[in-house]
Amino acid sequence: MQSDKKVRHVRDTAYTEGEIEEIFRRFSVERPNPQSDLKYTNPYTLLVAVVLSAQVTDAGVNKATKPLFEIADTPEKMVALGEEELGRYIRTIGLWRNKAKNIITLSQILIRNNHGQVPDSREALMELPGVGQKTANVILNIAFHQLTMAVDTHIFRLANRLKLATGKTPEKVEKKLLQIIPSHYLLHAHHWLILHGRYICKARKSECQNCIISDLCKVAIKTNKLS
């Protein structure tokens, strides 16, 4: 017999607590130690990579940052490189001019205000140019192992599509996910959701036949069942 906790439904989600627990248990078995697709060597290069990744694929960012980080992996080295030279490395990335300006400016701020170190608070991170709430949450989660939820386009779409956490804004989806996901899964939860949305529950055509939570999924029509 199931306990009350296992069958209790939660507001703004179509799942019971027990179903949510099982979804993330399966994700944890499938990917015990999920990693970001972005390549980085320290918190600073992670910060730069995430800033560059806005509206760009991780693969595109990695291609540009591989040679860049070989010569500029600290704020001091990046400032010494300069905005114009930085632009030569990231020219293949969308909005590269504005991103180059932001990276040089945020590097100067880190040197001036934080001894060249990336801060471990959301407030301080969001004061840096080019850093919004999603970027700050990524840094806090990956670099500092804080229990944050970075809601990007994949997670926003996935959470609403699966009826896991419905909301009209990323902020509302983030708040709900933080409320419903068991705390012992929160450290890796945003990675699991991103990877699931990127490789399985795709925007155009989901691969439901390869989905490890298909029997729990609340999507009305599974794409692999369509004629």
Tab-separated table of C-alpha atoms in Angstrom, residues 37-140:
chain	number	residue	atom	x	y	z
A	37	ASP	CA	28.663	20.112	-22.562
A	38	LEU	CA	30.620	23.357	-22.228
A	39	LYS	CA	34.369	22.921	-21.872
A	40	TYR	CA	36.095	24.891	-19.117
A	41	THR	CA	39.094	24.678	-16.802
A	42	ASN	CA	38.112	26.791	-13.789
A	43	PRO	CA	35.195	28.926	-12.516
A	44	TYR	CA	36.337	31.901	-14.591
A	45	THR	CA	36.479	30.029	-17.897
A	46	LEU	CA	33.116	28.474	-17.038
A	47	LEU	CA	31.707	31.970	-16.542
A	48	VAL	CA	33.097	33.135	-19.893
A	49	ALA	CA	31.796	30.030	-21.668
A	50	VAL	CA	28.289	30.434	-20.241
A	51	VAL	CA	28.189	34.132	-21.184
A	52	LEU	CA	29.236	33.196	-24.718
A	53	SER	CA	26.646	30.405	-24.930
A	54	ALA	CA	23.617	32.707	-25.016
A	55	GLN	CA	21.696	31.887	-28.229
A	56	VAL	CA	24.588	29.707	-29.412
A	57	THR	CA	25.207	25.941	-29.303
A	58	ASP	CA	27.659	24.592	-26.764
A	59	ALA	CA	29.625	22.985	-29.600
A	60	GLY	CA	30.035	26.372	-31.263
A	61	VAL	CA	31.259	27.898	-28.008
A	62	ASN	CA	33.724	25.067	-27.380
A	63	LYS	CA	35.234	25.462	-30.834
A	64	ALA	CA	35.953	29.124	-30.161
A	65	THR	CA	37.066	28.829	-26.547
A	66	LYS	CA	39.518	25.945	-26.957
A	67	PRO	CA	42.298	28.182	-28.378
A	68	LEU	CA	41.093	31.193	-26.356
A	69	PHE	CA	41.412	29.493	-22.973
A	70	GLU	CA	44.904	28.279	-23.831
A	71	ILE	CA	46.107	31.883	-23.635
A	72	ALA	CA	43.460	33.602	-21.475
A	73	ASP	CA	42.110	31.538	-18.586
A	74	THR	CA	42.068	34.265	-15.928
A	75	PRO	CA	40.525	37.759	-15.771
A	76	GLU	CA	44.002	39.302	-15.810
A	77	LYS	CA	45.009	37.482	-18.994
A	78	MET	CA	41.687	38.289	-20.654
A	79	VAL	CA	42.029	42.012	-19.920
A	80	ALA	CA	45.590	41.919	-21.225
A	81	LEU	CA	44.330	40.244	-24.399
A	82	GLY	CA	41.923	43.101	-24.974
A	83	GLU	CA	38.499	43.415	-26.540
A	84	GLU	CA	39.683	43.566	-30.145
A	85	GLU	CA	41.871	40.471	-29.907
A	86	LEU	CA	39.223	38.610	-27.944
A	87	GLY	CA	36.837	39.358	-30.775
A	88	ARG	CA	39.105	37.516	-33.196
A	89	TYR	CA	38.679	34.326	-31.181
A	90	ILE	CA	34.906	34.517	-30.780
A	91	ARG	CA	33.953	35.997	-34.157
A	92	THR	CA	32.058	32.816	-35.105
A	93	ILE	CA	29.742	33.229	-32.095
A	94	GLY	CA	26.491	35.141	-32.366
A	95	LEU	CA	26.487	38.651	-30.867
A	96	TRP	CA	30.254	38.366	-30.484
A	97	ARG	CA	30.934	42.115	-30.355
A	98	ASN	CA	28.650	42.707	-27.394
A	99	LYS	CA	29.847	39.523	-25.693
A	100	ALA	CA	33.488	40.534	-26.106
A	101	LYS	CA	32.733	43.887	-24.492
A	102	ASN	CA	30.886	42.224	-21.612
A	103	ILE	CA	33.670	39.703	-20.997
A	104	ILE	CA	36.359	42.362	-20.825
A	105	THR	CA	34.229	44.526	-18.535
A	106	LEU	CA	33.256	41.685	-16.198
A	107	SER	CA	36.914	40.633	-16.047
A	108	GLN	CA	37.891	44.149	-14.995
A	109	ILE	CA	35.187	44.118	-12.326
A	110	LEU	CA	36.383	40.758	-10.980
A	111	ILE	CA	39.933	42.082	-10.732
A	112	ARG	CA	38.860	45.327	-9.102
A	113	ASN	CA	36.224	44.029	-6.706
A	114	ASN	CA	36.955	40.363	-6.078
A	115	HIS	CA	40.702	39.789	-6.441
A	116	GLY	CA	40.109	38.151	-9.807
A	117	GLN	CA	37.870	35.458	-8.333
A	118	VAL	CA	34.379	34.496	-9.483
A	119	PRO	CA	31.906	35.282	-6.658
A	120	ASP	CA	29.765	32.506	-5.205
A	121	SER	CA	26.590	34.548	-4.673
A	122	ARG	CA	23.769	35.126	-7.128
A	123	GLU	CA	23.575	38.819	-6.307
A	124	ALA	CA	27.256	39.458	-7.030
A	125	LEU	CA	27.202	37.391	-10.212
A	126	MET	CA	24.148	39.191	-11.579
A	127	GLU	CA	25.907	42.531	-11.171
A	128	LEU	CA	28.354	41.441	-13.879
A	129	PRO	CA	27.538	42.478	-17.467
A	130	GLY	CA	26.103	39.668	-19.553
A	131	VAL	CA	25.124	37.638	-16.492
A	132	GLY	CA	21.430	37.058	-15.860
A	133	GLN	CA	19.681	34.745	-13.437
A	134	LYS	CA	20.089	31.650	-15.613
A	135	THR	CA	23.828	32.227	-16.086
A	136	ALA	CA	24.296	32.903	-12.384
A	137	ASN	CA	22.481	29.684	-11.493
A	138	VAL	CA	24.684	27.675	-13.869
A	139	ILE	CA	27.850	29.066	-12.257
A	140	LEU	CA	26.583	28.496	-8.721
